[in-house]
Coordinates of C-alpha atoms in Angstrom, one line a residue:
X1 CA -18.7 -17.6 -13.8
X2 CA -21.1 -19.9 -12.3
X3 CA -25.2 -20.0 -12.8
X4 CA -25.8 -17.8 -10.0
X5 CA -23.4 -15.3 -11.7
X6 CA -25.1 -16.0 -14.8
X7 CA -28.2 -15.1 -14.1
X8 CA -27.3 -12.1 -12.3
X9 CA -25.9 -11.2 -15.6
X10 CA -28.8 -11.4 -17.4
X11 CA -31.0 -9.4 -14.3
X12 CA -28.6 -6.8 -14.7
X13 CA -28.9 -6.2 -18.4
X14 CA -32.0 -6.1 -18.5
X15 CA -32.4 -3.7 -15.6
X16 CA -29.7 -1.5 -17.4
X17 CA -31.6 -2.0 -20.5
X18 CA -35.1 -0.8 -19.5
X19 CA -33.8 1.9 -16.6
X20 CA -30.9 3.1 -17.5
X21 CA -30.1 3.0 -21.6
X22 CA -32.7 5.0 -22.6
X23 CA -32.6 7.4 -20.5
X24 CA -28.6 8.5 -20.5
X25 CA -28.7 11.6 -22.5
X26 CA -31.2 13.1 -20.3
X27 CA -29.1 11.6 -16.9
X28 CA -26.3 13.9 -18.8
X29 CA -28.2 17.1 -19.2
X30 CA -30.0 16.7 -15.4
X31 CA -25.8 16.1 -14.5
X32 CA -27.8 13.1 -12.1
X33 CA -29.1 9.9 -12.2
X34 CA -33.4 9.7 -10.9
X35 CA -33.0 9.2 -7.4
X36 CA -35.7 6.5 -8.0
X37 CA -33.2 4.8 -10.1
X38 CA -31.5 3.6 -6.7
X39 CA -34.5 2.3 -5.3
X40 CA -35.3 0.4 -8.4
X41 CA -32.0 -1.8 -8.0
X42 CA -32.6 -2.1 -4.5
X43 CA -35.8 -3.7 -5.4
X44 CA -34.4 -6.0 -7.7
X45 CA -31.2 -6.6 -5.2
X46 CA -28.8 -5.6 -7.5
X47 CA -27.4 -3.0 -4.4
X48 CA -24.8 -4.1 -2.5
X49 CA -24.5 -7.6 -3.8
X50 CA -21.1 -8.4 -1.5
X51 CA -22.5 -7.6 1.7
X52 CA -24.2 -10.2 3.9
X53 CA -27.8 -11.2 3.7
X54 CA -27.5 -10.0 7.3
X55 CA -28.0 -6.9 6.7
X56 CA -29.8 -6.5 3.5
X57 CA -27.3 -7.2 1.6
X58 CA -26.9 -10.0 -1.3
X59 CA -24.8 -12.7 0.7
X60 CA -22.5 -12.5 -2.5
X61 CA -18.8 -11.7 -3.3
X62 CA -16.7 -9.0 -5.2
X63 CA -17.6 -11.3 -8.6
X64 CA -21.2 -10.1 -8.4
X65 CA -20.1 -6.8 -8.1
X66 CA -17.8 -7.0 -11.2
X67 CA -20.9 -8.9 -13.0
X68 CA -22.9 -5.8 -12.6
X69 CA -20.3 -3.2 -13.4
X70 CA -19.5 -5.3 -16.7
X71 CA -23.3 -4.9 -17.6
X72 CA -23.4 -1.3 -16.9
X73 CA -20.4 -0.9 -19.1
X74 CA -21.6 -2.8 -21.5
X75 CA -24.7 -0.6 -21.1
X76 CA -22.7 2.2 -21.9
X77 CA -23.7 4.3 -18.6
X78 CA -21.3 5.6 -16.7
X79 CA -23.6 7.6 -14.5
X80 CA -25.0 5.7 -12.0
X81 CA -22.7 5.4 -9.0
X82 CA -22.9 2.3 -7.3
X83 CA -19.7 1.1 -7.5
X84 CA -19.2 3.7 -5.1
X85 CA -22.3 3.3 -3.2
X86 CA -22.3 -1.1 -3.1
X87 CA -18.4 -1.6 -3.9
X88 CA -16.6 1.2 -1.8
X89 CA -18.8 2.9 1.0
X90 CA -20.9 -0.6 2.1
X91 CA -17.8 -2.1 2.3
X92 CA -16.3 0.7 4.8
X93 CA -19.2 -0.2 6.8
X94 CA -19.3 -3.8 6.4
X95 CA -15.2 -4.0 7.4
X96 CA -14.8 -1.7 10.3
X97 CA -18.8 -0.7 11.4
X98 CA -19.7 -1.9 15.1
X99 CA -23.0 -4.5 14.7
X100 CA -25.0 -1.4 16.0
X101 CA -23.9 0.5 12.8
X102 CA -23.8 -1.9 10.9
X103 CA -27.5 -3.1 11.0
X104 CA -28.6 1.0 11.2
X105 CA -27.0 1.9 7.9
X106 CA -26.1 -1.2 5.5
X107 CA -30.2 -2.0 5.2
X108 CA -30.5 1.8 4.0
X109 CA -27.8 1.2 1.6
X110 CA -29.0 -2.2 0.2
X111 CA -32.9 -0.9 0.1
X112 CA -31.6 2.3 -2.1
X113 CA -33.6 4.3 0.7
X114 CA -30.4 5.9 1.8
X115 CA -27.6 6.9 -1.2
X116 CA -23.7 6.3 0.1
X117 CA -20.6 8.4 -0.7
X118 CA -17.4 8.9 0.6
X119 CA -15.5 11.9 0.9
X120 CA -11.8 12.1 0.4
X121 CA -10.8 14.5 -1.9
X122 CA -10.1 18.1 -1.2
X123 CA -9.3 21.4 -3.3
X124 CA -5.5 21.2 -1.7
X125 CA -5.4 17.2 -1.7
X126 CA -6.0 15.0 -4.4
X127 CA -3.9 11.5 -4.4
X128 CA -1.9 12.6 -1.1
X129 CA -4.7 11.7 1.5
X130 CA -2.0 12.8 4.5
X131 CA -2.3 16.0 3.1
X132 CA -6.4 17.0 4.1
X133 CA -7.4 19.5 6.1
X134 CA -10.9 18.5 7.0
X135 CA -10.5 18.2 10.6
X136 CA -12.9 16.2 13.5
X137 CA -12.9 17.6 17.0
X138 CA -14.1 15.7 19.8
X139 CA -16.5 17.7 22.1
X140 CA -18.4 15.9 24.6
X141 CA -20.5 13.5 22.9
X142 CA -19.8 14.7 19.4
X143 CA -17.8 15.5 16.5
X144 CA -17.5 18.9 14.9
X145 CA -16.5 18.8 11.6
X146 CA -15.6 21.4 9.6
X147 CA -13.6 21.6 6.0
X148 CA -14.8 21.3 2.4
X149 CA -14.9 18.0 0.0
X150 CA -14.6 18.0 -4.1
X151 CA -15.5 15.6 -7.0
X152 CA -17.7 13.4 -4.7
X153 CA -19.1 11.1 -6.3
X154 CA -23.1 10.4 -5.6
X155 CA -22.6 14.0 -3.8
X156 CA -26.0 15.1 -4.6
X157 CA -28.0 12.2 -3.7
X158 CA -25.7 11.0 -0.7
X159 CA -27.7 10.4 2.6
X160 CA -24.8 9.5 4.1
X161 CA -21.2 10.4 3.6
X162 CA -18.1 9.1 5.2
X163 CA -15.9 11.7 5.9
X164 CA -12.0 11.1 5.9
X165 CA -11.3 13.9 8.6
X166 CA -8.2 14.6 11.2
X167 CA -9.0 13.9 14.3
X168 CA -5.9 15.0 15.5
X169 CA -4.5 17.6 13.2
X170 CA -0.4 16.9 15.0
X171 CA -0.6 13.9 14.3
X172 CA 0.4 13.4 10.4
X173 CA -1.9 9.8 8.6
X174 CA -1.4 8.7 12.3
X175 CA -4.5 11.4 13.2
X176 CA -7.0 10.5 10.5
X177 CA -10.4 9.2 10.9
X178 CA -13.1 8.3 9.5
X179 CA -17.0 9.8 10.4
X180 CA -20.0 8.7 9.3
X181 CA -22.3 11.8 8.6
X182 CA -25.9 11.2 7.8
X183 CA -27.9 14.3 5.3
X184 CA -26.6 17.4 7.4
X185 CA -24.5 18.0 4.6
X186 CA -24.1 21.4 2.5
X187 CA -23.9 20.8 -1.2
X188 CA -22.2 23.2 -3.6
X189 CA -22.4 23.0 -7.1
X190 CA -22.5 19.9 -9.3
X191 CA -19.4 19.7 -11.0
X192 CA -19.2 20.3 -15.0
X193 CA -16.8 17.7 -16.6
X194 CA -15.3 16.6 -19.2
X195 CA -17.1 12.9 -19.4
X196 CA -19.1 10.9 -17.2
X197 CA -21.6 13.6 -17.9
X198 CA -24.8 12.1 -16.1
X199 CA -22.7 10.9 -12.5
X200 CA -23.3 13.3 -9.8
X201 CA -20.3 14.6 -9.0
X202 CA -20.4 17.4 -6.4
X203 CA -18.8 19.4 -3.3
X204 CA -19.7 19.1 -0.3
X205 CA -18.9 21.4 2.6
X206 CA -19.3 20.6 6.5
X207 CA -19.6 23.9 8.8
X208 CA -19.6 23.1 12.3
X209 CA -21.7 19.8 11.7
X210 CA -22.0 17.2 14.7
X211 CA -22.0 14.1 14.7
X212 CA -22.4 11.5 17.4
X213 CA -19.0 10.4 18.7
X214 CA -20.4 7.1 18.2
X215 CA -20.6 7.5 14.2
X216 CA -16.4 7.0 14.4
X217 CA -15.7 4.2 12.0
X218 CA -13.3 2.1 14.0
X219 CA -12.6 0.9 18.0
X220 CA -10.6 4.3 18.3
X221 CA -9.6 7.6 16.6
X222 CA -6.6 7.8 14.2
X223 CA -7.3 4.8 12.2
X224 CA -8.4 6.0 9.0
X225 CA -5.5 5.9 7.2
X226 CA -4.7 2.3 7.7
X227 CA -8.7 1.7 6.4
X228 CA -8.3 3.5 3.7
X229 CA -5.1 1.5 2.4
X230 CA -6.9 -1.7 3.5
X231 CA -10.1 -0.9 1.4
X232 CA -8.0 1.0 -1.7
X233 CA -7.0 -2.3 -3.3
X234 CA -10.7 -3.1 -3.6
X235 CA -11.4 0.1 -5.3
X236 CA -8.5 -0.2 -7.7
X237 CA -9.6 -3.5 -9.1
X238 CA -13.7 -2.0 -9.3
X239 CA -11.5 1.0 -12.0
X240 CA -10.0 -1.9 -13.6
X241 CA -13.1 -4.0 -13.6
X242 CA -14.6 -1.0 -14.8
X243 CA -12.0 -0.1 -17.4
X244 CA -11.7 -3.8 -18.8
X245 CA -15.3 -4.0 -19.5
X246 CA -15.2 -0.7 -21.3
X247 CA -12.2 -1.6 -24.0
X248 CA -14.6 -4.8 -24.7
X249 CA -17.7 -3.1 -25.1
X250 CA -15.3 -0.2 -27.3
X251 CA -14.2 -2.9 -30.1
X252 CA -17.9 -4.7 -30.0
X253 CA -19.6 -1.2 -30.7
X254 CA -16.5 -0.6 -33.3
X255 CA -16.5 -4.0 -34.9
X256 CA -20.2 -3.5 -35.9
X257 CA -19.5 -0.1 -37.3
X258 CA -16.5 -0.6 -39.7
X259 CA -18.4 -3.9 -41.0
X260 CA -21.4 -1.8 -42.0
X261 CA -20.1 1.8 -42.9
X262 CA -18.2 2.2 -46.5
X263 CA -15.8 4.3 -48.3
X264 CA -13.9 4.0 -51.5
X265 CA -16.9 1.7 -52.6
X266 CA -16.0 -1.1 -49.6
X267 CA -16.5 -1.9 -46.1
X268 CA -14.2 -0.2 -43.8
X269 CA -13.6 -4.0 -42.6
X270 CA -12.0 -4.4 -45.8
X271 CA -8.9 -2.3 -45.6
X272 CA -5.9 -3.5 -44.1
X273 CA -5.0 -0.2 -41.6
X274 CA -9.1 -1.1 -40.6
X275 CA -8.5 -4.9 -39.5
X276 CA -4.7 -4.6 -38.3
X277 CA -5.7 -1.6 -35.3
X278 CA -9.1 -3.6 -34.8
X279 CA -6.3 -6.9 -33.8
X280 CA -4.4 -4.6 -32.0
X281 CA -7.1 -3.7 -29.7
X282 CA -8.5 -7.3 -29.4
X283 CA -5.1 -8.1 -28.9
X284 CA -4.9 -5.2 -25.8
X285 CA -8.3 -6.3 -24.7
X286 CA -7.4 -10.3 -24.2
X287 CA -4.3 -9.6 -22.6
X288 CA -5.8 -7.1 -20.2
X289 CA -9.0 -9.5 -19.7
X290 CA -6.7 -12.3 -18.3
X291 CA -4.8 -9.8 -16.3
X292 CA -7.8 -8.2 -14.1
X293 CA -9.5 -12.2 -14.3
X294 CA -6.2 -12.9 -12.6
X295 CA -6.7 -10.2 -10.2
X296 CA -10.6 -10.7 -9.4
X297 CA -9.5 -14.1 -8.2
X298 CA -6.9 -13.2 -6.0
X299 CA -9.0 -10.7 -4.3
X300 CA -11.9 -13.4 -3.7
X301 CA -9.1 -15.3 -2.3
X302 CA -8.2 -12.4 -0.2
X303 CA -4.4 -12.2 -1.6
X304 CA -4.9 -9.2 -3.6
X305 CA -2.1 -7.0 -2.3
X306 CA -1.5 -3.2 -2.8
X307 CA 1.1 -3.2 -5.4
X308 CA -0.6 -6.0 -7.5
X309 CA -3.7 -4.0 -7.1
X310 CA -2.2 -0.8 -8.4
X311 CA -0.7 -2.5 -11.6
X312 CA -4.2 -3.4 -12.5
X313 CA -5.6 0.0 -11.8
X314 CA -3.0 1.6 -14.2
X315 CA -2.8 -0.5 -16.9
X316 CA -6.2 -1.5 -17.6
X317 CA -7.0 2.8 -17.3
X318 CA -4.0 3.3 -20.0
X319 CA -5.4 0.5 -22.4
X320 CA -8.8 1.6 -22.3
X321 CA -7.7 5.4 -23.1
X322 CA -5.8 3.7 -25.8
X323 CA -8.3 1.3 -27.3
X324 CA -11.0 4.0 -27.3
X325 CA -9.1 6.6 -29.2
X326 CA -8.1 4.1 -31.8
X327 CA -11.8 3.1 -32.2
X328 CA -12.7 7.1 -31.8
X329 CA -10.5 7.1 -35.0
X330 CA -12.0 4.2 -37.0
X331 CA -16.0 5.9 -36.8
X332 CA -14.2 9.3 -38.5
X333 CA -16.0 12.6 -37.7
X334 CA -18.9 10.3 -36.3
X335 CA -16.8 9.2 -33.8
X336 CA -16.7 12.9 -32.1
X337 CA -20.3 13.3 -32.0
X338 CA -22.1 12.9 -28.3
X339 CA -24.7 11.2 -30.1
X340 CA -22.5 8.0 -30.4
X341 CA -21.4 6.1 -27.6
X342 CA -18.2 5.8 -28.8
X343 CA -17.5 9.1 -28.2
X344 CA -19.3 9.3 -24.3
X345 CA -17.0 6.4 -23.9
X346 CA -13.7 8.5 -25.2
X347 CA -14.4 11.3 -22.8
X348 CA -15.5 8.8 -20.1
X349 CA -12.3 7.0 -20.2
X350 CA -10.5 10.0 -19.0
X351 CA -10.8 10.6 -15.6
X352 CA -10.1 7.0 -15.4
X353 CA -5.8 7.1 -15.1
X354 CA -6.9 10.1 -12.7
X355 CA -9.3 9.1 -9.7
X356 CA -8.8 6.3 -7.2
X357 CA -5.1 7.4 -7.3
X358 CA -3.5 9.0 -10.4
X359 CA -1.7 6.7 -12.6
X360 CA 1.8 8.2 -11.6
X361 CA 1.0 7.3 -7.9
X362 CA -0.1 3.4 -9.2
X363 CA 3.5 3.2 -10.7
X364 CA 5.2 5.2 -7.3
X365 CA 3.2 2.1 -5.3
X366 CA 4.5 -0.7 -7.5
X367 CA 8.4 0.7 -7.8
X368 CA 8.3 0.9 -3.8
X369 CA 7.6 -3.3 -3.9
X370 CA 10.6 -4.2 -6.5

């Protein structure tokens, strides 16, 4: 932390305070953010904070990105999709966009006038990105895309969408690519889950859309896969970022609870099985903390490698599922009511040993290094 990290801090909270607080039960019923939510942030810059002032960006690094996504946990949201949108899709852009794409589209994204997703998963494919069937085929001047996308993120509001397609189907990860495709998009339904209740999550289906050949992320077709392993590592730690700042914000919202509600005639503070599972999740908390500080610095370095970035991904995921159902536990049958943010967190924290590559394929990645 420095002062310019500091008071970006503060900005954020108190944009997350008067925009987004308030309003998160009705973000869950509408199963969406406001779309003018987007261009409130990128009012007050807090959109794409890691991408250079070049091109709208905030001239920052991937610690002003985890400053904002520890505010919004803190915040308790887990709606609004800009770690996507700032930490995941800009950053596709930013890395392997021509100049020509890169000043067209990265001012959109940093403004909030244009929304970003990216589309990998598919009904058949999940974690095994080799196995998609979305395919890209060069005709003339253009792409035709056709295939079908699930659980994307910022899917309703996305303006554009990079799509991980084949290119050339024979061709195995070697015949991957990835497209840019800007609102011709078909939307299905907005997905019903379990938590993260106000995030759009959506499919998406592409029938015979074209795209300019020139919207091809990359000097050549077939190099999607390598981008996508290049640019994983960044999303893993964002989860973990994510995921850290959600255990923390758990045993805060806990510690005030059990130190005001009573039973038996005392505070639950007072009774031993109370304060020894509170230490052991302030325990997990500061061990996890150092572990994904560790991480954040060796990324800003630029030595954050795949394996080192997976252990972060699952372990910080499997502590906060942890830490949040012992809290769930501690708050009793208030602890299970949506009305409690304990309990939006519990059903949040989910999903989070699932996306960005299950937990099982975290631990695959790491036994491969040994």
């Amino acid at each position: 932390m420095d002062s310019d990290l500091d008071q970006l801090r503060q900005l954020a909270r108190t944009f997350f305070e008067k925009e987004v607080t308030p309003h998160v039960e009705r973000f869950a019923e509408q199963k969406q953010v406001d779309r003018e939510l987007w261009r409130k942030a990128g009012e007050l810059g807090l959109l794409c904070l890691s991408i250079p002032e070049e091109y709208g960006g905030g001239g920052g690094t991937f610690a002003h990105e985890a400053v904002l996504l520890e505010e919004q946990a803190r915040a308790g949201d887990s709606a609004w999709g800009n770690s996507v949108h700032s930490g995941i899709v800009a950053h596709y852009l930013n890395s392997y966009g021509s100049e020509e794409q890169k000043q067209r589209w990265l001012p959109k994204l940093a403004s909030g006038e244009y929304v970003g997703a990216i589309a990998m998963t598919e009904p058949g494919a999940g974690s095994d990105l080799q196995g998609i069937r979305t395919k890209a085929i060069r005709d003339g001047d253009e792409y035709v895309i056709n295939g079908s996308k699930t659980f994307i993120t910022n899917g309703v509001h996305a303006d554009l969408v990079i799509v991980v397609a084949k290119t050339d189907p024979a061709q195995g990860a070697q015949g991957i690519s990835l497209l840019v495709v800007e609102n011709d998009i078909r939307r299905g339904r907005v997905l019903d889950k379990v938590g993260m209740k106000g995030q759009d999550t959506a499919e998406l289906f592409f029938d015979d859309v074209r795209v300019p050949a020139s919207n091809l992320l990359g000097d050549s077709e077939g190099l999607g896969f390598i981008q996508l392993m290049q640019q994983l590592p960044q999303e893993r730690l964002i989860i973990g970022v994510c995921c850290i700042a959600g255990i923390e914000a758990a045993v805060g919202v806990t510690l005030e609870y059990v130190k005001e509600r009573t039973a038996f005639g005392k505070e639950l503070m007072k009774f031993q099985n109370t304060r020894f599972k509170l230490a052991e999740c302030a325990t997990e908390a500061a061990v996890t903390r150092a572990f994904i500080d560790e991480c954040v610095e060796k990324h800003l370095k630029g030595e954050l490698d795949i394996p080192t970035a997976a252990m972060a991904k699952w372990w910080a995921s499997d502590r906060l599922g942890k830490v949040v159902d012992e809290c769930v536990q501690l708050f009793g049958g208030y602890g299970y009511m949506n009305e409690y943010p304990i309990a939006r967190a519990w059903s949040d924290a989910r999903v989070q040993r699932i996306y960005g590559g299950t937990n099982e394929i975290m631990k695959e990645i790491i036994a491969r290094s040994l």
